[in-house]
Amino acid sequence: MTMTDAMMAVIEARGIDIELAARLGFRSEPRGAGEALVIPFVRNGEIVRRKYRRFDVIEGGKDQKWSQDAGGLKIAFNEDCLRDQSLFGKPLVITEGELDAVAAIQAGFHKTISVPDGAPPPGERSREDLESAKKYDWVFDQIGLFSKEQVPEIIIAADGDANGAAMLQDLSVIFGRYRCKFLTYPKSKADRGRERCKDLNEVLQDYGAAGVVKTIDRAQWLRVDGVHRMSELPPLPDQVIYEPRFTLFRENFKLRLGDFSVVTGTPGFGKTSFVNDLLCGIAMDHDLTIAWASFEQEPQRDHRRNLRSWMCRQPEHTLDAAQLSSADDWIDARHVFLVPREDDDASLDWLLERMEIAVVRFGAKIIVIDPWNEVEHCRRPGESETEYIGRAIRSLKRFAKAFRVHITVVAHPTKSTKDADGNYKMPTLYDISGSANWYNKADLGVIVHRESEDYTIIKTQKSRYHETIGKPGEVRMQYSRDERRFVEAERVGAL
């Protein structure tokens, strides 16, 4: 039986082309006390299921608009379009209802299917949840038809309600958000009790096939974190570069917020003293706060003595009460100390948590971890030292960028070797315990090497951005033990 005149009038009122409906196998037949539209579901040219849509009555106080034959295969409506080789590589439209699918096909989107039984109720579901449920067997049983090669782009034309949003979420999980688009529907012209059209069939009724085309053509990609056009990226704060007090060394080292630097050198050769001098000078000149995670120094004794001597440029024991008070005021105002308790494991996680507090609560802009070797290194099961070091540095770099701070790590080399004359060789960043990650991932890498009783070589071995934060090079300096400061002597070689 074909469609009766009454059914054709109902379908035409929905904006559906009668000839297209007939080609898709739609017909009508008596159902209950009225008439139903018969919607066939076809696989490889054979009808494997029929659904029945009543437009006229609600019987027995219950919605009887939809029914189906028992035992039919639950497949997508118009599934065979996925087997049409002339449509391979074209976008696929997936609708929530069969009449919505017909609306898209009528508008020229022949590669359109509809889910077999509407949208699921709202709720977060993983791909594993969806695979174990029966609701999406129509996808997983024919997953090869949805390969990225055959279907590079999927336009999910879900209804504009909560269930439609759930279907959009589910299908994007199954197919991958990166190849899924969603629709926003135009304002409704009819008095349907809502501002916008709910689906493509309503768009067809209000705006015709041209409106369906416009609606589908303006489909938007689902947002995928980490992939953006330039215009979508938020503006970055201005890069602020802080130069050290050293006239020569500032050509090799400039401190920038968001960067990660590492300092190494033979133990006892002045790494900590140089870092203190370098960073305290920058902090004082620019009113910055430093957070110290110095696990080999006691803040109340060692740090206070060193900072007092540095600020007043003379040994602590020679300072008078006014000098001590001034120095202590500066220490309290511009320095924070990350100090583990006796029963604390100063692990990477412990350190990151305290660093965040130092930044948020005290406004720290420079964070010093000295030495790295004294951090409690907790590797994951099966994780090598190299993998751990890489993960730890990535965490520190993410922190530096997220909080716009500069992080300096002081790290000992694995071992110190001597030359034929019995002098210690200058180590490199590759000699730090762990791996080559220290060289590869650092924005700035500095080596402090005492070449004699009088002179120390300060070498920038690694600089990621030569024009911005300094070029590799070496400067010879002298260290004043009384003033706790370094004085430049000369450049070693040319820049």
Tab-separated table of C-alpha atoms in Angstrom:
chain	number	residue	atom	x	y	z
A	1	MET	CA	0.000	0.000	0.000
A	2	THR	CA	1.261	3.485	-0.804
A	3	MET	CA	0.405	6.547	1.221
A	4	THR	CA	-3.198	7.604	1.459
A	5	ASP	CA	-4.231	11.131	0.603
A	6	ALA	CA	-4.667	11.859	4.311
A	7	MET	CA	-1.135	10.664	5.121
A	8	MET	CA	0.332	12.583	2.183
A	9	ALA	CA	-1.336	15.717	3.521
A	10	VAL	CA	0.251	15.111	6.940
A	11	ILE	CA	3.685	14.549	5.406
A	12	GLU	CA	3.430	17.580	3.148
A	13	ALA	CA	2.456	19.684	6.172
A	14	ARG	CA	5.791	18.619	7.617
A	15	GLY	CA	7.532	20.054	4.532
A	16	ILE	CA	8.490	16.557	3.285
A	17	ASP	CA	8.555	15.906	-0.480
A	18	ILE	CA	6.137	13.058	-1.192
A	19	GLU	CA	8.206	11.603	-4.054
A	20	LEU	CA	11.339	11.521	-1.858
A	21	ALA	CA	9.391	9.831	0.945
A	22	ALA	CA	8.188	7.211	-1.498
A	23	ARG	CA	11.724	6.560	-2.792
A	24	LEU	CA	12.832	6.040	0.788
A	25	GLY	CA	10.105	3.391	1.165
A	26	PHE	CA	7.634	5.335	3.289
A	27	ARG	CA	4.004	4.172	3.040
A	28	SER	CA	0.930	4.150	5.226
A	29	GLU	CA	-1.298	1.435	6.649
A	30	PRO	CA	-4.071	1.090	9.207
A	31	ARG	CA	-2.848	0.951	12.792
A	32	GLY	CA	-5.167	0.646	15.747
A	33	ALA	CA	-8.123	2.920	15.219
A	34	GLY	CA	-6.227	5.139	12.827
A	35	GLU	CA	-3.489	5.276	10.263
A	36	ALA	CA	0.298	5.089	10.672
A	37	LEU	CA	3.268	6.101	8.578
A	38	VAL	CA	5.478	3.057	7.953
A	39	ILE	CA	9.216	3.820	8.087
A	40	PRO	CA	11.454	1.029	6.731
A	41	PHE	CA	14.988	0.314	7.964
A	42	VAL	CA	17.036	-1.189	5.147
A	43	ARG	CA	20.356	-3.073	5.142
A	44	ASN	CA	21.910	-4.054	1.811
A	45	GLY	CA	18.589	-3.391	0.076
A	46	GLU	CA	16.526	-5.596	2.407
A	47	ILE	CA	14.031	-4.311	4.996
A	48	VAL	CA	15.094	-5.612	8.420
A	49	ARG	CA	12.797	-3.522	10.618
A	50	ARG	CA	9.732	-1.284	10.428
A	51	LYS	CA	8.673	1.557	12.684
A	52	TYR	CA	5.173	3.024	12.757
A	53	ARG	CA	4.399	6.680	13.391
A	54	ARG	CA	0.882	7.780	14.344
A	55	PHE	CA	0.045	11.466	13.942
A	56	ASP	CA	-3.567	11.380	15.026
A	57	VAL	CA	-4.294	9.996	18.521
A	58	ILE	CA	-3.079	9.238	22.007
A	59	GLU	CA	-4.949	6.135	23.113
A	60	GLY	CA	-5.613	4.885	26.600
A	61	GLY	CA	-3.980	7.856	28.258
A	62	LYS	CA	-0.634	6.734	26.907
A	63	ASP	CA	1.414	8.101	24.007
A	64	GLN	CA	0.943	5.569	21.222
A	65	LYS	CA	2.587	7.575	18.437
A	66	TRP	CA	5.483	5.115	17.962
A	67	SER	CA	5.514	1.343	17.629
A	68	GLN	CA	7.536	-1.277	15.772
A	69	ASP	CA	7.560	-4.879	14.616
A	70	ALA	CA	8.898	-7.313	17.188
A	71	GLY	CA	12.312	-8.844	16.539
A	72	GLY	CA	13.545	-6.389	13.941
A	73	LEU	CA	17.205	-5.409	13.722
A	74	LYS	CA	17.961	-2.048	15.295
A	75	ILE	CA	19.980	-0.277	12.663
A	76	ALA	CA	20.323	3.330	11.561
A	77	PHE	CA	17.681	4.665	9.235
A	78	ASN	CA	19.159	5.030	5.707
A	79	GLU	CA	22.174	2.917	6.727
A	80	ASP	CA	22.928	1.915	3.139
A	81	CYS	CA	24.083	5.450	2.322
A	82	LEU	CA	27.225	4.513	4.289
A	83	ARG	CA	27.893	1.789	1.709
A	84	ASP	CA	27.489	4.113	-1.250
A	85	GLN	CA	31.017	4.521	-2.628
A	86	SER	CA	30.074	7.758	-4.389
A	87	LEU	CA	29.590	9.268	-0.911
A	88	PHE	CA	32.901	8.040	0.605
A	89	GLY	CA	34.859	10.892	2.153
A	90	LYS	CA	31.846	13.200	2.368
A	91	PRO	CA	30.463	14.567	5.658
A	92	LEU	CA	27.895	12.417	7.439
A	93	VAL	CA	24.780	13.943	9.027
A	94	ILE	CA	23.300	12.013	11.969
A	95	THR	CA	19.826	13.056	13.087
A	96	GLU	CA	17.701	12.114	16.071
A	97	GLY	CA	14.561	11.315	14.065
A	98	GLU	CA	13.735	9.835	10.696
A	99	LEU	CA	11.821	12.889	9.473
A	100	ASP	CA	14.800	15.048	10.365
A	101	ALA	CA	16.960	12.745	8.245
A	102	VAL	CA	14.526	13.104	5.341
A	103	ALA	CA	14.719	16.896	5.738
A	104	ALA	CA	18.517	16.763	5.365
A	105	ILE	CA	18.340	14.391	2.377
A	106	GLN	CA	15.742	16.644	0.756
A	107	ALA	CA	18.192	19.567	1.180
A	108	GLY	CA	20.888	17.641	-0.704
A	109	PHE	CA	22.752	15.921	2.165
A	110	HIS	CA	22.357	12.378	0.850
A	111	LYS	CA	24.816	10.934	3.338
A	112	THR	CA	22.412	11.210	6.263
A	113	ILE	CA	21.278	8.624	8.770
A	114	SER	CA	19.084	8.690	11.851
A	115	VAL	CA	19.587	6.878	15.141
A	116	PRO	CA	17.123	3.982	15.454
A	117	ASP	CA	15.347	4.937	18.691
A	118	GLY	CA	15.927	8.591	19.450
A	119	ALA	CA	18.297	10.101	21.993
A	120	PRO	CA	19.231	8.609	25.373
A	121	PRO	CA	18.503	10.343	28.693
A	122	PRO	CA	21.192	12.798	29.893
A	123	GLY	CA	24.244	11.530	31.771
A	124	GLU	CA	28.020	11.371	31.466
A	125	ARG	CA	29.175	8.145	29.804
A	126	SER	CA	32.609	6.920	28.797
A	127	ARG	CA	33.286	5.005	25.595
A	128	GLU	CA	33.503	1.835	27.705
A	129	ASP	CA	30.049	2.544	29.121
A	130	LEU	CA	28.650	3.068	25.626
A	131	GLU	CA	30.232	-0.106	24.263
A	132	SER	CA	28.736	-2.204	27.052
A	133	ALA	CA	25.225	-0.723	26.647
A	134	LYS	CA	22.762	-1.792	23.943
A	135	LYS	CA	21.763	1.732	22.938
A	136	TYR	CA	24.607	2.148	20.460
A	137	ASP	CA	24.936	-1.377	19.079
A	138	TRP	CA	23.841	0.079	15.728
A	139	VAL	CA	27.189	1.908	15.662
A	140	PHE	CA	29.541	-0.666	17.129
A	141	ASP	CA	28.124	-3.556	15.062
A	142	GLN	CA	28.947	-1.626	11.876
A	143	ILE	CA	31.877	0.448	13.146
A	144	GLY	CA	33.841	-0.120	9.929
A	145	LEU	CA	31.316	1.987	8.024
A	146	PHE	CA	32.258	4.965	10.226
A	147	SER	CA	36.032	4.859	9.668
A	148	LYS	CA	37.899	8.174	9.500
A	149	GLU	CA	38.712	7.522	5.853
A	150	GLN	CA	35.089	6.997	4.841
A	151	VAL	CA	33.627	9.543	7.272
A	152	PRO	CA	36.168	12.301	8.044
A	153	GLU	CA	33.497	14.728	9.311
A	154	ILE	CA	30.334	14.010	11.283
A	155	ILE	CA	27.556	16.585	11.747
A	156	ILE	CA	25.409	15.587	14.716
A	157	ALA	CA	21.950	17.073	14.182
A	158	ALA	CA	20.589	16.336	17.631
A	159	ASP	CA	17.380	17.893	18.947
A	160	GLY	CA	17.700	21.125	20.870
A	161	ASP	CA	16.814	19.632	24.250
A	162	ALA	CA	18.490	17.745	27.118
A	163	ASN	CA	18.227	14.350	25.428
A	164	GLY	CA	19.667	15.807	22.234
A	165	ALA	CA	22.606	17.181	24.192
A	166	ALA	CA	23.158	13.699	25.643
A	167	MET	CA	23.150	12.177	22.154
A	168	LEU	CA	25.655	14.784	20.979
A	169	GLN	CA	27.913	13.950	23.917
A	170	ASP	CA	27.637	10.188	23.408
A	171	LEU	CA	28.275	10.196	19.668
A	172	SER	CA	31.224	12.583	20.026
A	173	VAL	CA	32.751	10.183	22.563
A	174	ILE	CA	32.278	7.254	20.178
A	175	PHE	CA	33.522	8.948	17.012
A	176	GLY	CA	36.025	11.391	18.531
A	177	ARG	CA	35.273	15.047	19.216
A	178	TYR	CA	37.900	16.141	16.723
A	179	ARG	CA	35.705	15.116	13.730
A	180	CYS	CA	32.289	16.076	15.097
A	181	LYS	CA	30.208	19.206	14.503
A	182	PHE	CA	26.959	20.335	16.107
A	183	LEU	CA	24.008	22.427	14.926
A	184	THR	CA	22.358	25.538	16.297
A	185	TYR	CA	18.808	25.969	15.047
A	186	PRO	CA	17.206	29.221	13.846
A	187	LYS	CA	14.323	30.983	15.543
A	188	SER	CA	10.984	29.270	15.174
A	189	LYS	CA	8.356	30.968	13.004
A	190	ALA	CA	5.508	28.804	14.257
A	191	ASP	CA	3.930	29.060	17.699
A	192	ARG	CA	5.445	25.934	19.215
A	193	GLY	CA	5.959	27.264	22.730
A	194	ARG	CA	9.710	27.695	22.284
A	195	GLU	CA	11.930	30.331	20.759
A	196	ARG	CA	13.974	28.155	18.392
A	197	CYS	CA	13.308	25.229	16.097
A	198	LYS	CA	14.003	21.941	17.839
A	199	ASP	CA	15.184	19.875	14.865
A	200	LEU	CA	15.762	19.850	11.118
A	201	ASN	CA	12.181	18.934	10.296
A	202	GLU	CA	10.957	22.080	12.040
A	203	VAL	CA	13.604	24.091	10.144
A	204	LEU	CA	12.283	22.576	6.903
A	205	GLN	CA	8.723	23.571	7.814
A	206	ASP	CA	9.668	27.145	8.679
A	207	TYR	CA	12.446	27.918	6.193
A	208	GLY	CA	12.268	25.266	3.479
A	209	ALA	CA	15.170	23.235	2.086
A	210	ALA	CA	17.303	26.392	1.762
A	211	GLY	CA	16.986	26.920	5.532
A	212	VAL	CA	18.103	23.345	6.188
A	213	VAL	CA	21.145	23.911	3.957
A	214	LYS	CA	22.079	27.095	5.833
A	215	THR	CA	21.619	25.395	9.193
A	216	ILE	CA	23.860	22.469	8.293
A	217	ASP	CA	26.432	24.624	6.493
A	218	ARG	CA	26.987	26.722	9.618
A	219	ALA	CA	27.578	23.662	11.818
A	220	GLN	CA	30.343	24.328	14.324
A	221	TRP	CA	33.176	22.051	15.340
A	222	LEU	CA	32.998	20.729	18.855
A	223	ARG	CA	35.665	22.466	20.893
A	224	VAL	CA	38.708	20.283	21.465
A	225	ASP	CA	41.136	21.478	24.120
A	226	GLY	CA	44.585	22.166	22.771
A	227	VAL	CA	43.711	22.979	19.141
A	228	HIS	CA	42.762	26.574	18.318
A	229	ARG	CA	42.868	29.181	15.603
A	230	MET	CA	44.978	32.196	16.479
A	231	SER	CA	41.844	34.311	16.935
A	232	GLU	CA	40.502	31.841	19.518
A	233	LEU	CA	43.582	31.947	21.737
A	234	PRO	CA	43.431	34.239	24.783
A	235	PRO	CA	45.898	37.150	24.813
A	236	LEU	CA	49.126	36.528	26.691
A	237	PRO	CA	50.432	39.001	29.253
A	238	ASP	CA	53.345	41.136	28.123
A	239	GLN	CA	56.710	39.422	28.490
A	240	VAL	CA	58.655	41.086	31.255
A	241	ILE	CA	62.416	40.642	31.128
A	242	TYR	CA	64.501	41.285	34.248
A	243	GLU	CA	68.197	41.910	33.736
A	244	PRO	CA	70.712	41.005	36.431
A	245	ARG	CA	73.073	43.575	37.929
A	246	PHE	CA	76.049	42.045	36.113
A	247	THR	CA	77.050	44.128	33.096
A	248	LEU	CA	78.697	41.302	31.166
A	249	PHE	CA	76.603	38.345	32.299
A	250	ARG	CA	73.312	40.057	31.428
A	251	GLU	CA	74.207	39.260	27.802
A	252	ASN	CA	74.029	35.581	28.770
A	253	PHE	CA	71.173	35.519	31.264
A	254	LYS	CA	67.940	37.456	31.558
A	255	LEU	CA	65.182	36.335	33.886
A	256	ARG	CA	61.733	35.984	32.357
A	257	LEU	CA	58.571	34.979	34.175
A	258	GLY	CA	57.219	31.661	32.905
A	259	ASP	CA	60.700	30.231	32.254
A	260	PHE	CA	62.562	27.321	33.841
A	261	SER	CA	66.306	27.523	34.512
A	262	VAL	CA	68.792	25.051	35.928
A	263	VAL	CA	72.143	25.738	37.590
A	264	THR	CA	74.779	23.062	38.098
A	265	GLY	CA	78.404	22.772	39.141
A	266	THR	CA	80.773	20.764	41.272
A	267	PRO	CA	79.599	20.655	44.916
A	268	GLY	CA	81.278	23.357	47.000
A	269	PHE	CA	82.130	25.540	44.016
A	270	GLY	CA	79.606	28.288	44.766
A	271	LYS	CA	76.351	27.399	43.003
A	272	THR	CA	74.176	28.485	45.912
A	273	SER	CA	76.138	31.669	46.539
A	274	PHE	CA	75.891	32.676	42.881
A	275	VAL	CA	72.174	31.914	42.681
A	276	ASN	CA	71.579	33.966	45.843
A	277	ASP	CA	73.551	36.907	44.447
A	278	LEU	CA	71.984	36.735	40.987
A	279	LEU	CA	68.390	36.428	42.093
A	280	CYS	CA	68.507	38.694	45.144
A	281	GLY	CA	69.830	41.485	42.946
A	282	ILE	CA	66.967	41.023	40.464
A	283	ALA	CA	64.395	40.745	43.260
A	284	MET	CA	65.613	43.891	45.025
A	285	ASP	CA	65.829	45.950	41.835
A	286	HIS	CA	62.292	45.042	40.781
A	287	ASP	CA	60.502	44.480	44.132
A	288	LEU	CA	59.983	40.769	43.489
A	289	THR	CA	59.420	38.050	46.080
A	290	ILE	CA	61.517	34.873	46.118
A	291	ALA	CA	60.312	31.511	47.473
A	292	TRP	CA	63.230	29.361	48.646
A	293	ALA	CA	62.995	25.576	48.828
A	294	SER	CA	66.523	25.106	50.164
A	295	PHE	CA	66.783	21.705	51.694
A	296	GLU	CA	70.446	21.952	52.694
A	297	GLN	CA	70.039	25.264	54.538
A	298	GLU	CA	68.158	26.179	57.685
A	299	PRO	CA	66.231	29.400	57.026
A	300	GLN	CA	66.555	30.696	60.601
A	301	ARG	CA	70.320	30.358	60.542
A	302	ASP	CA	71.864	29.905	57.103
A	303	HIS	CA	69.440	31.870	54.942
A	304	ARG	CA	69.121	34.724	57.378
A	305	ARG	CA	72.913	35.044	57.704
A	306	ASN	CA	73.463	34.918	53.946
A	307	LEU	CA	70.652	37.345	53.143
A	308	ARG	CA	71.675	39.791	55.855
A	309	SER	CA	75.285	39.733	54.640
A	310	TRP	CA	74.218	40.096	51.014
A	311	MET	CA	71.960	43.067	51.630
A	312	CYS	CA	74.342	44.967	53.892
A	313	ARG	CA	77.461	43.933	51.926
A	314	GLN	CA	79.375	42.870	55.031
A	315	PRO	CA	79.549	39.840	57.342
A	316	GLU	CA	76.566	39.346	59.612
A	317	HIS	CA	78.612	39.560	62.814
A	318	THR	CA	79.732	43.105	61.930
A	319	LEU	CA	76.192	44.493	61.493
A	320	ASP	CA	74.685	46.864	64.042
A	321	ALA	CA	71.104	46.746	65.298
A	322	ALA	CA	69.775	49.177	62.666
A	323	GLN	CA	71.354	47.213	59.835
A	324	LEU	CA	70.004	43.923	61.172
A	325	SER	CA	66.522	45.381	61.538
A	326	SER	CA	66.552	46.780	57.996
A	327	ALA	CA	67.794	43.505	56.564
A	328	ASP	CA	65.224	41.475	58.503
A	329	ASP	CA	62.406	43.732	57.305
A	330	TRP	CA	63.490	43.106	53.701
A	331	ILE	CA	63.755	39.353	54.306
A	332	ASP	CA	60.235	39.230	55.755
A	333	ALA	CA	58.809	41.374	52.978
A	334	ARG	CA	60.438	39.710	49.956
A	335	HIS	CA	61.333	36.130	50.905
A	336	VAL	CA	59.263	33.007	51.623
A	337	PHE	CA	60.683	29.673	52.765
A	338	LEU	CA	59.307	26.236	51.926
A	339	VAL	CA	60.283	24.113	54.898
A	340	PRO	CA	59.173	20.489	55.332
A	341	ARG	CA	58.419	19.202	58.804
A	342	GLU	CA	60.414	16.338	60.210
A	343	ASP	CA	57.724	13.841	59.192
A	344	ASP	CA	57.138	15.383	55.750
A	345	ASP	CA	58.431	13.791	52.568
A	346	ALA	CA	59.429	16.775	50.431
A	347	SER	CA	58.251	15.080	47.243
A	348	LEU	CA	57.461	16.739	43.935
A	349	ASP	CA	53.761	16.832	44.839
A	350	TRP	CA	54.540	18.370	48.249
A	351	LEU	CA	56.751	20.926	46.545
A	352	LEU	CA	54.175	21.905	43.880
A	353	GLU	CA	51.480	22.383	46.509
A	354	ARG	CA	53.701	24.659	48.655
A	355	MET	CA	54.879	26.547	45.591
A	356	GLU	CA	51.287	27.347	44.715
A	357	ILE	CA	50.665	28.659	48.230
A	358	ALA	CA	53.804	30.796	48.014
A	359	VAL	CA	52.624	32.281	44.724
A	360	VAL	CA	48.961	32.816	45.617
A	361	ARG	CA	49.327	33.867	49.254
A	362	PHE	CA	52.661	35.686	49.217
A	363	GLY	CA	53.005	36.797	45.607
A	364	ALA	CA	56.249	34.919	44.884
A	365	LYS	CA	57.596	35.536	41.369
A	366	ILE	CA	60.852	33.565	41.635
A	367	ILE	CA	61.072	30.037	43.048
A	368	VAL	CA	64.412	28.403	43.885
A	369	ILE	CA	64.767	24.656	44.491
A	370	ASP	CA	68.222	24.034	45.977
A	371	PRO	CA	69.368	21.333	45.606
A	372	TRP	CA	67.194	19.125	43.447
A	373	ASN	CA	69.002	16.071	44.767
A	374	GLU	CA	67.455	16.591	48.229
A	375	VAL	CA	63.869	16.434	46.943
A	376	GLU	CA	62.170	13.144	47.854
A	377	HIS	CA	61.905	11.535	44.424
A	378	CYS	CA	58.964	9.159	44.281
A	379	ARG	CA	58.915	7.267	41.010
A	380	ARG	CA	55.807	5.534	39.806
A	381	PRO	CA	55.825	1.734	39.514
A	382	GLY	CA	57.861	0.774	36.461
A	383	GLU	CA	58.983	4.360	35.871
A	384	SER	CA	62.683	4.803	35.042
A	385	GLU	CA	64.742	7.657	36.457
A	386	THR	CA	64.856	9.301	33.036
A	387	GLU	CA	61.062	9.086	32.708
A	388	TYR	CA	60.616	10.498	36.201
A	389	ILE	CA	62.981	13.414	35.581
A	390	GLY	CA	61.168	14.223	32.348
A	391	ARG	CA	57.789	14.140	34.110
A	392	ALA	CA	59.064	16.263	36.997
A	393	ILE	CA	60.533	18.938	34.724
A	394	ARG	CA	57.330	19.031	32.676
A	395	SER	CA	55.367	19.615	35.889
A	396	LEU	CA	57.678	22.441	36.933
A	397	LYS	CA	57.536	24.061	33.500
A	398	ARG	CA	53.737	23.851	33.425
A	399	PHE	CA	53.678	25.462	36.855
A	400	ALA	CA	56.010	28.266	35.749
A	401	LYS	CA	53.837	29.075	32.736
A	402	ALA	CA	50.512	28.712	34.537
A	403	PHE	CA	51.500	30.962	37.436
A	404	ARG	CA	53.835	33.288	35.493
A	405	VAL	CA	56.829	32.695	37.760
A	406	HIS	CA	60.486	31.888	37.131
A	407	ILE	CA	61.674	28.567	38.561
A	408	THR	CA	65.380	27.945	39.158
A	409	VAL	CA	66.586	24.459	40.074
A	410	VAL	CA	70.068	23.946	41.498
A	411	ALA	CA	71.199	20.389	40.717
A	412	HIS	CA	74.429	18.532	41.420
A	413	PRO	CA	76.186	16.618	38.645
A	414	THR	CA	76.230	12.843	38.911
A	415	LYS	CA	79.959	12.819	39.680
A	416	SER	CA	82.938	15.150	39.600
A	417	THR	CA	85.967	14.189	37.549
A	418	LYS	CA	89.511	15.563	37.567
A	419	ASP	CA	91.934	16.235	34.744
A	420	ALA	CA	95.589	15.115	34.532
A	421	ASP	CA	96.646	18.003	36.814
A	422	GLY	CA	94.205	17.025	39.530
A	423	ASN	CA	91.783	19.893	38.834
A	424	TYR	CA	88.081	19.321	38.648
A	425	LYS	CA	86.700	19.407	35.120
A	426	MET	CA	83.842	21.746	34.352
A	427	PRO	CA	80.648	19.672	34.254
A	428	THR	CA	77.869	20.167	31.731
A	429	LEU	CA	74.101	20.067	31.998
A	430	TYR	CA	74.249	16.528	30.620
A	431	ASP	CA	76.148	15.476	33.772
A	432	ILE	CA	73.259	16.231	36.122
A	433	SER	CA	71.852	13.155	37.794
A	434	GLY	CA	68.834	11.918	35.886
A	435	SER	CA	69.101	12.442	32.164
A	436	ALA	CA	69.643	14.779	29.255
A	437	ASN	CA	66.215	16.251	30.055
A	438	TRP	CA	68.011	18.919	32.070
A	439	TYR	CA	69.657	20.263	28.939
A	440	ASN	CA	66.812	19.594	26.550
A	441	LYS	CA	63.966	21.069	28.598
A	442	ALA	CA	65.636	24.028	30.328
A	443	ASP	CA	65.030	27.523	29.002
A	444	LEU	CA	68.342	28.585	30.558
A	445	GLY	CA	71.155	26.346	31.771
A	446	VAL	CA	74.046	27.780	33.824
A	447	ILE	CA	77.264	26.189	35.093
A	448	VAL	CA	79.183	27.594	38.070
A	449	HIS	CA	82.799	26.383	38.038
A	450	ARG	CA	85.641	27.533	40.280
A	451	GLU	CA	88.789	27.511	38.185
A	452	SER	CA	91.083	28.784	40.995
A	453	GLU	CA	91.023	30.231	44.501
A	454	ASP	CA	90.431	33.659	43.000
A	455	TYR	CA	88.197	33.128	39.998
A	456	THR	CA	84.903	31.420	39.166
A	457	ILE	CA	83.620	30.807	35.653
A	458	ILE	CA	79.892	31.463	35.165
A	459	LYS	CA	78.808	29.819	31.925
A	460	THR	CA	75.454	29.875	30.210
A	461	GLN	CA	75.517	26.596	28.327
A	462	LYS	CA	71.869	26.609	27.200
A	463	SER	CA	69.578	29.449	26.172
A	464	ARG	CA	66.396	28.653	24.323
A	465	TYR	CA	65.807	32.187	23.023
A	466	HIS	CA	69.094	33.940	22.302
A	467	GLU	CA	67.586	37.267	21.274
A	468	THR	CA	65.338	37.446	24.310
A	469	ILE	CA	66.889	35.840	27.367
A	470	GLY	CA	70.592	35.763	26.522
A	471	LYS	CA	73.176	33.920	24.461
A	472	PRO	CA	75.474	31.099	25.554
A	473	GLY	CA	78.787	32.404	26.853
A	474	GLU	CA	81.163	32.588	29.826
A	475	VAL	CA	82.153	35.314	32.252
A	476	ARG	CA	85.010	35.131	34.766
A	477	MET	CA	84.071	36.497	38.204
A	478	GLN	CA	85.597	36.955	41.645
A	479	TYR	CA	83.638	36.149	44.795
A	480	SER	CA	83.790	38.292	47.914
A	481	ARG	CA	83.114	36.112	50.927
A	482	ASP	CA	82.534	39.112	53.161
A	483	GLU	CA	79.955	40.782	50.917
A	484	ARG	CA	78.450	37.543	49.622
A	485	ARG	CA	78.577	38.978	46.116
A	486	PHE	CA	80.266	38.222	42.814
A	487	VAL	CA	82.230	40.825	40.876
A	488	GLU	CA	82.775	40.474	37.128
A	489	ALA	CA	86.386	40.320	35.946
A	490	GLU	CA	86.221	39.660	32.219
A	491	ARG	CA	84.436	37.791	29.478
A	492	VAL	CA	85.897	34.431	28.540
A	493	GLY	CA	85.958	34.301	24.744
A	494	ALA	CA	83.589	36.159	22.439
A	495	LEU	CA	79.801	36.027	22.402
